[in-house]
Coordinates of C-alpha atoms in Angstrom, one line a residue:
Chain H
M1 CA 16.3 54.0 10.2
K2 CA 13.3 54.3 7.7
F3 CA 10.9 51.7 6.2
R4 CA 8.0 52.3 3.9
A5 CA 6.4 49.7 1.5
K6 CA 3.1 49.4 -0.2
I7 CA 1.3 46.4 -1.9
V8 CA -1.5 47.2 -4.3
D9 CA -1.8 43.9 -6.2
G10 CA -4.5 41.5 -4.8
A11 CA -2.5 38.3 -5.5
C12 CA 0.6 39.6 -4.0
L13 CA -1.4 40.6 -1.0
N14 CA -2.9 37.2 -0.6
H15 CA 0.5 35.5 -1.0
F16 CA 2.1 37.8 1.5
T17 CA -0.9 37.0 4.0
R18 CA -0.4 33.2 3.5
I19 CA 3.4 33.5 4.2
S20 CA 2.7 35.5 7.3
N21 CA 0.1 32.8 8.5
M22 CA 2.8 30.2 7.9
I23 CA 5.3 32.0 9.8
A24 CA 2.8 32.5 12.7
K25 CA 2.3 28.8 12.9
L26 CA 6.1 28.0 12.9
A27 CA 7.5 30.6 15.4
K28 CA 5.7 32.6 18.1
T29 CA 8.4 35.2 18.0
C30 CA 10.7 35.9 15.1
T31 CA 13.1 38.5 13.6
L32 CA 12.1 40.3 10.5
R33 CA 15.2 41.5 8.6
I34 CA 14.7 44.2 6.2
S35 CA 17.3 44.8 3.4
P36 CA 17.2 46.8 0.0
D37 CA 16.2 43.6 -2.0
K38 CA 14.7 41.1 0.4
L39 CA 12.6 40.5 3.6
N40 CA 13.6 37.7 5.8
F41 CA 11.7 36.0 8.7
I42 CA 14.3 34.4 10.9
L43 CA 14.2 32.2 13.9
C44 CA 17.8 31.4 15.3
D45 CA 18.6 28.1 17.0
K46 CA 18.4 29.3 20.7
L47 CA 17.7 26.8 23.4
A48 CA 14.2 28.5 24.1
N49 CA 13.2 27.2 20.5
G50 CA 14.6 23.8 21.4
G51 CA 17.2 24.1 18.8
V52 CA 15.0 24.6 15.8
S53 CA 15.8 27.3 13.3
M54 CA 14.1 28.9 10.4
W55 CA 15.1 31.1 7.5
C56 CA 12.3 32.4 5.2
E57 CA 13.3 34.6 2.4
L58 CA 11.2 36.6 -0.1
E59 CA 12.3 39.2 -2.9
Q60 CA 10.7 42.5 -2.0
E61 CA 10.1 43.4 -5.8
N62 CA 7.8 40.3 -6.2
F63 CA 5.3 41.7 -3.6
F64 CA 5.7 45.5 -3.1
N65 CA 5.4 48.1 -5.9
E66 CA 6.8 50.7 -3.5
F67 CA 9.8 50.0 -1.2
Q68 CA 12.0 52.3 0.5
M69 CA 14.3 51.5 3.3
E70 CA 17.3 53.1 5.1
G71 CA 19.1 50.8 7.5
V72 CA 21.0 51.5 10.6
S73 CA 23.9 53.0 8.8
A74 CA 25.4 53.3 5.2
E75 CA 27.6 50.3 5.7
N76 CA 24.9 48.3 7.5
N77 CA 21.9 49.1 5.3
E78 CA 19.7 46.6 7.1
I79 CA 17.2 46.6 9.7
Y80 CA 16.5 43.8 12.2
L81 CA 13.2 43.8 14.2
E82 CA 11.8 41.3 16.6
L83 CA 8.0 40.8 16.6
T84 CA 5.4 38.4 17.6
S85 CA 4.4 36.7 14.4
E86 CA 0.7 36.3 15.3
N87 CA 0.4 40.2 15.4
L88 CA 1.4 40.5 11.7
S89 CA -0.9 37.7 10.5
R90 CA -3.8 39.1 12.4
A91 CA -3.3 42.5 11.0
L92 CA -3.1 41.1 7.5
K93 CA -6.5 39.2 8.1
T94 CA -8.3 42.5 7.5
A95 CA -6.5 43.0 4.2
Q96 CA -8.3 40.3 2.4
N97 CA -10.0 42.4 -0.2
A98 CA -8.0 45.5 0.3
R99 CA -7.2 48.1 -2.3
A100 CA -3.8 48.8 -0.8
L101 CA -1.6 47.7 2.1
K102 CA 1.0 50.0 3.4
I103 CA 3.7 49.0 5.9
K104 CA 6.0 51.5 7.7
L105 CA 8.3 51.7 10.6
T106 CA 7.0 54.4 13.1
N107 CA 7.5 55.4 16.8
K108 CA 4.2 55.9 18.6
H109 CA 5.4 55.9 22.2
F110 CA 7.4 52.9 21.4
P111 CA 8.6 51.5 18.0
C112 CA 6.0 49.9 15.9
L113 CA 5.5 48.4 12.5
T114 CA 2.3 50.3 11.4
V115 CA 0.2 48.3 8.9
S116 CA -2.6 50.3 7.3
V117 CA -5.1 48.8 5.2
E118 CA -7.2 50.7 2.7
L119 CA -10.5 49.1 2.2
L120 CA -13.2 49.8 -0.2
S121 CA -16.6 50.2 1.4
M122 CA -20.1 50.0 0.0
S123 CA -20.3 53.8 -0.8
S124 CA -17.2 53.4 -2.9
S125 CA -15.3 55.7 -0.4
S126 CA -12.3 54.1 1.2
R127 CA -11.9 53.1 4.8
I128 CA -8.5 52.8 6.4
V129 CA -7.7 50.3 9.2
T130 CA -4.5 50.8 11.0
H131 CA -2.6 48.3 13.1
D132 CA 0.2 49.3 15.2
I133 CA 2.5 46.1 15.9
P134 CA 4.9 46.7 18.7
I135 CA 8.4 45.6 17.7
K136 CA 11.9 45.6 19.2
V137 CA 14.8 46.9 17.2
I138 CA 17.6 44.5 17.4
P139 CA 21.1 46.1 17.9
R140 CA 23.9 45.5 15.5
K141 CA 25.9 43.6 17.8
L142 CA 23.4 40.7 17.9
W143 CA 23.1 40.5 14.0
K144 CA 25.8 37.9 13.8
D145 CA 23.5 35.3 15.3
L146 CA 20.8 36.0 12.9
Q147 CA 22.6 35.3 9.6
E148 CA 21.7 32.7 7.0
P149 CA 22.5 29.2 8.4
V150 CA 25.1 27.2 6.6
V151 CA 23.5 24.2 5.2
P152 CA 25.9 21.2 5.9
D153 CA 26.5 18.6 3.2
P154 CA 23.6 16.2 3.7
D155 CA 24.0 12.4 3.7
V156 CA 20.6 12.0 1.8
S157 CA 18.6 14.4 -0.1
I158 CA 15.1 13.4 -1.1
Y159 CA 11.8 15.0 -2.3
L160 CA 9.1 15.0 0.3
P161 CA 5.7 13.2 -0.2
V162 CA 2.3 15.0 0.0
L163 CA 2.7 17.0 3.2
K164 CA -1.0 16.4 4.0
T165 CA -0.4 12.6 4.4
M166 CA 2.8 13.2 6.3
K167 CA 1.0 15.5 8.7
S168 CA -1.9 13.1 9.4
V169 CA 0.5 10.3 10.1
V170 CA 2.8 12.3 12.5
E171 CA -0.3 13.8 14.3
K172 CA -1.4 10.1 15.2
M173 CA 2.1 9.1 16.0
K174 CA 2.4 12.0 18.5
N175 CA -0.5 10.2 20.5
I176 CA 2.0 7.3 20.9
S177 CA 5.4 8.7 21.3
N178 CA 7.3 11.9 21.9
H179 CA 10.1 11.3 19.4
L180 CA 10.4 9.7 16.1
V181 CA 13.1 8.6 13.7
I182 CA 13.1 10.0 10.2
E183 CA 15.1 8.2 7.8
A184 CA 15.7 8.3 3.9
N185 CA 17.8 6.9 1.2
L186 CA 19.0 7.7 -2.3
D187 CA 16.5 5.2 -3.7
G188 CA 13.4 7.4 -3.2
E189 CA 12.3 5.9 0.1
L190 CA 11.5 7.8 3.3
N191 CA 10.4 6.1 6.6
L192 CA 8.9 7.7 9.7
K193 CA 9.3 5.4 12.6
I194 CA 8.3 5.4 16.4
E195 CA 8.9 2.8 18.9
T196 CA 7.8 2.5 22.5
E197 CA 7.7 -0.7 24.7
L198 CA 4.1 -1.3 23.6
V199 CA 4.1 -0.6 20.0
C200 CA 6.4 0.1 16.8
V201 CA 4.9 2.1 13.9
T202 CA 6.7 2.6 10.7
T203 CA 5.3 4.6 7.7
H204 CA 7.0 3.8 4.5
F205 CA 6.9 6.3 1.6
K206 CA 8.2 5.2 -1.7
D207 CA 9.2 6.6 -5.2
L208 CA 9.8 10.0 -4.0
G209 CA 12.8 10.7 -6.0
N210 CA 16.0 12.3 -5.2
P211 CA 17.5 15.5 -6.6
P212 CA 20.8 15.0 -8.4
L213 CA 23.8 14.7 -6.1
A214 CA 25.9 17.8 -5.8
S215 CA 29.2 15.9 -6.0
E216 CA 28.6 12.9 -8.1
S217 CA 32.1 11.6 -8.0
T218 CA 32.5 11.2 -4.3
H219 CA 29.4 9.3 -3.7
E220 CA 29.6 6.9 -6.5
D221 CA 30.3 3.9 -4.4
R222 CA 27.6 4.6 -1.8
N223 CA 24.8 2.0 -1.4
V224 CA 21.7 3.7 -2.7
E225 CA 19.6 1.7 -0.2
H226 CA 21.5 2.8 2.9
M227 CA 19.3 4.9 5.1
A228 CA 20.4 8.3 6.7
E229 CA 18.5 8.7 9.9
V230 CA 17.8 11.3 12.6
H231 CA 16.0 10.9 16.0
I232 CA 13.8 14.1 16.5
D233 CA 11.2 15.4 18.7
I234 CA 7.7 14.6 17.2
R235 CA 6.3 17.9 18.1
K236 CA 8.8 20.0 16.2
L237 CA 8.1 18.0 13.2
L238 CA 4.4 18.4 13.7
Q239 CA 4.6 22.1 14.1
F240 CA 6.6 22.3 10.9
L241 CA 4.0 20.3 8.9
A242 CA 1.1 22.1 10.5
G243 CA 2.5 25.3 9.1
Q244 CA 2.2 24.3 5.5
Q245 CA -1.4 25.0 4.7
V246 CA -0.8 24.9 1.0
N247 CA 1.3 22.2 -0.8
P248 CA 4.6 23.8 -1.6
T249 CA 6.0 24.2 -5.2
K250 CA 9.1 22.3 -4.2
A251 CA 10.0 20.4 -1.1
L252 CA 13.2 18.9 -0.2
C253 CA 14.4 16.9 2.8
N254 CA 18.1 16.8 3.7
I255 CA 19.3 14.4 6.4
V256 CA 22.6 14.6 8.2
N257 CA 22.9 11.3 9.8
N258 CA 22.3 11.6 13.4
K259 CA 22.8 15.3 13.4
M260 CA 19.7 17.1 12.0
V261 CA 17.1 17.4 9.3
H262 CA 16.8 20.3 7.0
F263 CA 13.7 21.0 5.1
D264 CA 13.9 23.2 2.1
L265 CA 10.6 24.5 0.7
L266 CA 9.7 26.7 -2.0
H267 CA 6.2 28.3 -1.9
E268 CA 6.0 29.9 -5.3
D269 CA 8.7 32.4 -5.1
V270 CA 9.3 32.4 -1.2
S271 CA 11.8 30.2 0.2
L272 CA 11.6 28.6 3.6
Q273 CA 14.3 26.5 5.2
Y274 CA 13.6 24.8 8.4
F275 CA 16.2 22.9 10.6
I276 CA 15.4 20.4 13.3
P277 CA 18.3 19.1 15.4
A278 CA 18.7 15.6 16.5
L279 CA 17.7 14.6 20.1
S280 CA 20.6 14.4 22.3
Chain P
M1 CA -4.7 -4.0 -2.6
P2 CA -1.8 -4.6 -4.9
L3 CA 0.8 -3.6 -2.3
L4 CA -0.4 -6.0 0.3
T5 CA -1.2 -9.0 -1.6
Q6 CA 2.3 -9.4 -2.9
Q7 CA 3.1 -10.3 0.7
I8 CA 2.8 -13.4 2.6
Q9 CA 0.4 -15.7 0.7
D10 CA 2.4 -18.9 1.6
E11 CA 3.6 -17.5 5.0
D12 CA 0.0 -17.3 6.0
D13 CA 0.3 -20.7 7.6
Q14 CA 2.5 -19.3 10.3
Y15 CA -0.3 -16.9 11.5
S16 CA -3.2 -18.1 13.8
L17 CA -5.2 -15.2 12.6
V18 CA -5.4 -13.3 9.2
A19 CA -7.9 -10.7 8.4
S20 CA -8.1 -8.3 5.5
L21 CA -10.4 -5.3 5.1
D22 CA -10.7 -2.9 2.1
N23 CA -11.9 -0.2 4.4
V24 CA -10.4 -0.1 7.8
R25 CA -13.2 2.3 8.9
N26 CA -15.7 -0.7 9.1
L27 CA -13.5 -1.9 12.0
S28 CA -12.4 1.2 13.6
T29 CA -16.0 2.6 13.8
I30 CA -17.2 -0.4 15.9
L31 CA -14.1 -0.4 18.1
K32 CA -14.5 3.3 18.9
A33 CA -18.1 2.5 20.2
I34 CA -16.7 0.3 23.1
H35 CA -13.6 2.5 23.9
F36 CA -14.4 3.4 27.3
R37 CA -11.4 1.5 29.0
E38 CA -7.6 1.4 27.9
H39 CA -7.6 -2.4 27.5
A40 CA -9.7 -4.8 25.5
T41 CA -9.8 -8.7 25.1
C42 CA -10.1 -10.0 21.6
F43 CA -11.4 -13.4 21.0
A44 CA -11.5 -14.7 17.5
T45 CA -13.0 -17.9 15.9
K46 CA -13.7 -18.6 12.3
N47 CA -17.1 -16.8 12.6
G48 CA -15.5 -13.5 13.6
I49 CA -14.0 -11.4 16.2
K50 CA -15.4 -10.4 19.5
V51 CA -13.8 -7.5 21.4
T52 CA -14.6 -7.1 25.0
V53 CA -14.2 -4.1 27.3
E54 CA -15.0 -4.4 31.0
N55 CA -15.5 -2.0 33.7
A56 CA -15.3 -3.1 37.3
K57 CA -17.3 -6.1 36.6
C58 CA -20.4 -3.9 36.3
V59 CA -20.4 -3.1 32.8
Q60 CA -19.2 -5.2 29.9
A61 CA -19.2 -4.1 26.3
N62 CA -18.8 -6.5 23.5
A63 CA -18.3 -5.6 19.8
F64 CA -19.1 -8.5 17.5
I65 CA -17.4 -8.3 14.1
Q66 CA -18.5 -11.2 11.8
A67 CA -16.1 -12.8 9.4
G68 CA -18.3 -11.8 6.5
I69 CA -17.3 -8.2 7.0
F70 CA -13.7 -9.0 6.1
Q71 CA -12.4 -9.6 2.5
E72 CA -10.3 -12.3 3.9
F73 CA -10.6 -14.0 7.3
K74 CA -8.7 -17.1 8.4
V75 CA -8.4 -18.4 12.0
Q76 CA -6.0 -21.5 12.1
E77 CA -6.8 -22.6 15.7
E78 CA -10.1 -23.4 17.4
S79 CA -9.9 -19.9 19.1
V80 CA -7.6 -17.1 19.3
T81 CA -7.5 -14.9 22.4
F82 CA -5.3 -11.9 23.4
R83 CA -5.5 -8.7 25.4
I84 CA -4.5 -5.5 23.7
N85 CA -4.3 -1.8 24.4
L86 CA -7.4 -0.5 22.8
T87 CA -6.3 3.0 22.7
V88 CA -3.0 2.2 20.8
L89 CA -4.9 -0.2 18.5
L90 CA -7.3 2.6 17.5
D91 CA -4.6 5.1 17.0
C92 CA -2.9 2.6 14.6
L93 CA -6.0 1.9 12.7
S94 CA -6.6 5.5 12.2
I95 CA -2.9 6.4 11.4
F96 CA -3.9 7.9 8.0
G97 CA -6.3 10.4 9.8
S98 CA -9.5 10.2 11.7
S99 CA -11.7 12.0 9.1
P100 CA -11.9 10.2 6.0
M101 CA -10.7 12.1 2.8
P102 CA -13.4 11.7 0.1
G103 CA -12.7 9.0 -2.3
T104 CA -9.7 7.5 -0.4
L105 CA -10.0 4.2 1.4
T106 CA -7.4 2.7 3.8
A107 CA -6.8 -1.0 3.4
L108 CA -6.1 -3.1 6.4
R109 CA -4.4 -6.5 6.9
M110 CA -4.2 -7.9 10.4
C111 CA -2.0 -10.9 11.3
Y112 CA -1.4 -12.6 14.7
Q113 CA 1.1 -15.4 15.0
G114 CA -0.1 -16.6 18.3
Y115 CA 0.5 -16.6 22.0
G116 CA 3.3 -14.2 23.0
Y117 CA 3.6 -12.6 19.6
P118 CA 2.7 -9.0 18.7
L119 CA -0.4 -8.1 16.6
M120 CA 0.7 -7.0 13.2
L121 CA -1.3 -4.3 11.3
F122 CA -0.5 -3.5 7.6
L123 CA -2.4 -0.3 6.6
E124 CA -2.3 1.1 3.1
E125 CA -3.6 4.3 1.6
G126 CA -2.5 5.8 -1.7
G127 CA 0.6 3.8 -2.0
V128 CA 1.8 4.7 1.4
V129 CA 2.2 1.8 3.9
T130 CA 2.2 1.8 7.6
V131 CA 3.3 -1.2 9.6
C132 CA 2.4 -1.5 13.2
K133 CA 3.5 -4.0 15.7
I134 CA 1.5 -3.9 18.9
N135 CA 2.4 -6.0 21.8
T136 CA -0.3 -8.4 23.2
Q137 CA -0.9 -9.4 26.7
E138 CA -2.2 -12.3 28.8
P139 CA -6.0 -12.4 28.2
E140 CA -8.0 -11.5 31.3
E141 CA -10.9 -13.4 32.6
T142 CA -14.1 -11.6 31.5
L143 CA -17.5 -12.3 32.8
D144 CA -19.3 -14.8 30.5
F145 CA -23.0 -14.3 30.1
D146 CA -25.5 -17.0 28.8
F147 CA -27.6 -15.8 25.9
C148 CA -30.0 -18.6 25.3
S149 CA -33.2 -17.1 24.1
T150 CA -35.3 -19.1 26.4
N151 CA -34.0 -17.1 29.3
V152 CA -35.4 -13.7 27.9
I153 CA -38.0 -12.1 30.2
N154 CA -38.5 -8.9 28.3
K155 CA -37.1 -7.7 25.0
I156 CA -37.6 -4.2 23.4
I157 CA -36.2 -3.0 20.2
L158 CA -36.2 0.8 19.5
Q159 CA -34.8 2.9 16.7
S160 CA -31.8 4.7 18.0
E161 CA -32.5 8.1 16.6
G162 CA -35.5 8.2 19.1
L163 CA -33.2 7.5 22.0
R164 CA -30.1 9.7 21.3
E165 CA -31.8 12.7 22.4
A166 CA -33.3 11.1 25.4
F167 CA -29.9 9.8 26.5
S168 CA -28.1 13.1 25.9
E169 CA -30.6 14.9 28.0
L170 CA -30.7 12.5 31.0
D171 CA -30.5 14.2 34.2
M172 CA -26.9 13.4 35.4
T173 CA -27.6 14.6 39.0
S174 CA -29.5 11.5 39.4
E175 CA -27.6 8.6 40.7
V176 CA -29.5 6.1 38.9
L177 CA -31.4 5.6 35.7
Q178 CA -34.4 3.4 36.3
I179 CA -35.8 1.3 33.4
T180 CA -39.4 0.0 33.5
M181 CA -40.5 -2.6 31.0
S182 CA -44.0 -3.8 31.3
P183 CA -46.8 -5.5 29.1
D184 CA -49.1 -2.8 30.5
K185 CA -48.8 1.0 30.7
P186 CA -46.2 2.7 30.8
Y187 CA -44.7 -0.1 28.5
F188 CA -41.2 1.4 28.4
R189 CA -40.1 4.1 30.9
L190 CA -36.9 5.8 31.4
S191 CA -36.7 7.7 34.8
T192 CA -34.1 9.7 36.6
F193 CA -34.3 11.3 40.1
G194 CA -32.1 14.2 40.2
N195 CA -31.8 17.5 42.3
A196 CA -34.4 19.2 40.2
G197 CA -36.9 16.5 40.5
S198 CA -37.8 13.2 38.9
S199 CA -38.4 12.9 35.3
H200 CA -40.0 10.1 33.3
L201 CA -39.7 9.4 29.6
D202 CA -42.3 7.1 28.2
Y203 CA -42.1 5.2 24.9
P204 CA -45.7 3.6 24.2
K205 CA -45.7 0.3 22.6
D206 CA -47.4 1.5 19.4
S207 CA -44.9 4.2 18.8
D208 CA -43.2 4.7 15.4
L209 CA -39.9 4.1 17.0
M210 CA -40.8 0.7 18.5
E211 CA -39.4 -2.1 16.3
A212 CA -40.2 -5.0 18.6
F213 CA -42.0 -5.2 22.0
H214 CA -42.0 -8.6 23.9
C215 CA -42.8 -8.2 27.5
N216 CA -43.8 -10.9 29.7
Q217 CA -43.7 -9.4 33.1
T218 CA -43.4 -5.9 34.7
Q219 CA -39.7 -5.2 35.7
V220 CA -38.3 -2.1 37.2
N221 CA -34.5 -2.0 37.5
R222 CA -32.1 0.8 38.4
Y223 CA -28.7 1.2 37.0
K224 CA -25.9 3.4 38.0
I225 CA -26.0 6.3 35.7
S226 CA -22.4 7.0 35.6
L227 CA -21.8 3.5 34.0
L228 CA -24.1 4.5 31.1
K229 CA -21.4 6.6 29.6
P230 CA -19.8 3.8 27.5
S231 CA -23.1 3.1 25.8
T232 CA -23.7 6.7 24.5
K233 CA -20.8 6.3 22.1
A234 CA -22.3 3.0 20.8
L235 CA -25.6 4.6 20.6
V236 CA -24.5 7.5 18.4
L237 CA -23.2 4.9 15.9
S238 CA -26.1 2.5 15.8
C239 CA -29.3 2.3 14.1
K240 CA -31.3 0.2 16.6
M241 CA -31.1 -0.4 20.3
E242 CA -32.4 -3.6 22.0
F243 CA -33.1 -3.6 25.7
C244 CA -33.1 -7.3 26.9
S245 CA -33.6 -8.6 30.4
R246 CA -32.8 -12.2 31.0
H247 CA -32.6 -14.7 33.9
P248 CA -29.1 -15.2 35.0
V249 CA -28.5 -18.7 34.3
W250 CA -24.7 -19.1 34.0
T251 CA -24.5 -22.3 31.9
A252 CA -22.3 -22.9 29.0
M253 CA -21.4 -19.8 26.8
A254 CA -23.5 -19.2 23.8
Q255 CA -22.9 -16.0 22.0
S256 CA -25.3 -15.1 19.1
W257 CA -25.5 -12.1 16.9
L258 CA -27.1 -11.1 13.7
T259 CA -25.6 -12.6 10.6
A260 CA -26.5 -9.7 8.3
T261 CA -23.1 -9.0 6.6
S262 CA -24.1 -5.3 6.7
T263 CA -24.5 -5.0 10.4
S264 CA -22.2 -5.7 13.3
Q265 CA -23.3 -5.6 16.7
V266 CA -22.2 -3.8 19.8
Q267 CA -23.5 -5.1 23.0
V268 CA -23.3 -3.5 26.6
I269 CA -24.2 -5.5 29.6
F270 CA -25.2 -3.8 32.8
L271 CA -25.5 -5.5 36.1
P272 CA -28.4 -3.6 38.0
Q273 CA -28.2 -2.2 41.4
P274 CA -30.0 -4.3 44.0
P275 CA -32.7 -2.2 45.8
K276 CA -31.3 -0.8 48.9
H277 CA -34.0 -2.0 51.2
L278 CA -33.2 -5.7 50.5
G279 CA -29.7 -5.2 51.4
L280 CA -28.6 -7.7 48.7
Q281 CA -25.0 -8.0 47.9
A282 CA -24.6 -10.1 45.0
P283 CA -26.0 -8.4 41.9
T284 CA -25.9 -11.7 40.0
T285 CA -29.1 -12.8 41.5
M286 CA -30.9 -10.1 39.7
P287 CA -31.7 -10.3 36.0
S288 CA -29.1 -8.5 33.9
L289 CA -30.0 -5.9 31.5
I290 CA -28.4 -5.9 28.1
F291 CA -28.3 -3.3 25.7
V292 CA -27.6 -4.2 22.3
F293 CA -26.6 -1.8 19.5
L294 CA -26.7 -2.5 15.9
V295 CA -24.0 -0.7 14.0
E296 CA -24.4 -0.3 10.2
S297 CA -21.3 -0.6 8.1
R298 CA -21.2 0.1 4.4
V299 CA -21.9 -3.2 2.6
G300 CA -25.2 -4.0 1.3
Q301 CA -28.2 -5.2 3.3
A302 CA -28.9 -9.0 3.9
G303 CA -31.6 -10.8 5.8
L304 CA -31.3 -11.1 9.7
G305 CA -30.9 -14.5 11.5
T306 CA -29.1 -15.8 14.4
R307 CA -25.9 -17.8 14.5
D308 CA -23.8 -19.3 17.2
L309 CA -20.2 -18.0 17.5
R310 CA -19.2 -21.4 18.8
A311 CA -20.8 -23.4 16.1
P312 CA -18.2 -25.9 14.7

């Protein structure tokens, strides 16, 4: 197993750092999957995560100008590593104005992902800061649980409003209730509702727009105002929203009635999918 | 407020109380100042709303929000009273975030249908509307204080900025805060008696911070320092603080506050500790001390006067 990659472009480095910060906010521990053309940050829907799952994908050639990898074997040319997300984002913090960033798989008493940052110092000679992030190599037999999740056919697909507003509202709602209902229809309306014996609060977002339906013919007769809804844990929604520091390029919300809500975001060229299941 | 005006214009008759504000912060700031207990009693007449929070019959905080602050204010009945969870109310009023985003205002419309109905709040910011329905409860009996100006023994008004530091530095190991008001030296003194010793803070009557000084007799009263906590929130938000001690004559209720449309008033009433050596039980035989805080809100300044809440 081998992995070596290098970023020299400042903009790519900043983008990679932002992605890493977002992952750190979304998942404490996650899986990093390295393949010849992509890098994925994966969180699979174990009970420990409360059923939440995440799939983040980026094309390596959009970031790295050098990228070499050799997987477990020739037929399985992939590497799956488990790491603490915060370790990576903390290491990248030192790479703010770096000249170059190198990442490689090493074995220093234990397997590590070594991040070395080349910084320019005042005397124009460079300084190198090295971080060794401990990782666990995930054996091949567990790979099947870490595959790209199948996106079920949503009942409603809608574009999300400004995430900052959504986050402010959900943050306040969390003080009142532990769970909320997210509902949307094909008329561009999305509602967040909480209800306790003391109070009911509903926030209405309008004119959001819906993407064109995948299968137009089968849904022709459906009432556009009919709401699809899901009852979810408020903290999971808040954790997802808190991770989005920058407004995404594209943000889509898919609701499968009473089953789950799926968020499909695009941060420039990096795609993020986040699944929150319904409360039982 | 285009989104909200298309509502209930003709349905207004069904509501006992309807109030609209262009900037909800004008209301939430004042209510935060008295938020030291979970529940509050709201009392509305056509002159405005009074929100009361009480602690163990020793401290009562009142926020007076005048009708003039609202863009629309209608009270159908003589008076409307209900008890509500203040924590939930504040959470709802700040649903779009506690810290204001520059340039955005959250509009509020508040409707109450009457006894047994929930309080409805409609908040709007940037086209997004939040509707809150908060259940109301049976109003509780609150202590009524008589505020005729003839009962005033001593009254001192100070600028809050001079007091904030003093209050934040009060020696909390002292059980009481002793307030001395006198026509002679030391004029106005705050004293604590803590583990490290006693400390006295004097404000001379010709101090720059002194806005008004009317003392007829020397009075020294002690108040439980732990009960002062609620007033520090109000102090932080206010521009002036009034210390007023009155004879306790419990006759008909007469609330008064300043009619300046720019200021709303938060009033905290403390019943003092009877001196131990007298062994008195009932604090109501002692003159009560009233702290009055004036909280500025963002509308333009107007003259000051007094007006009776209950005036027909």
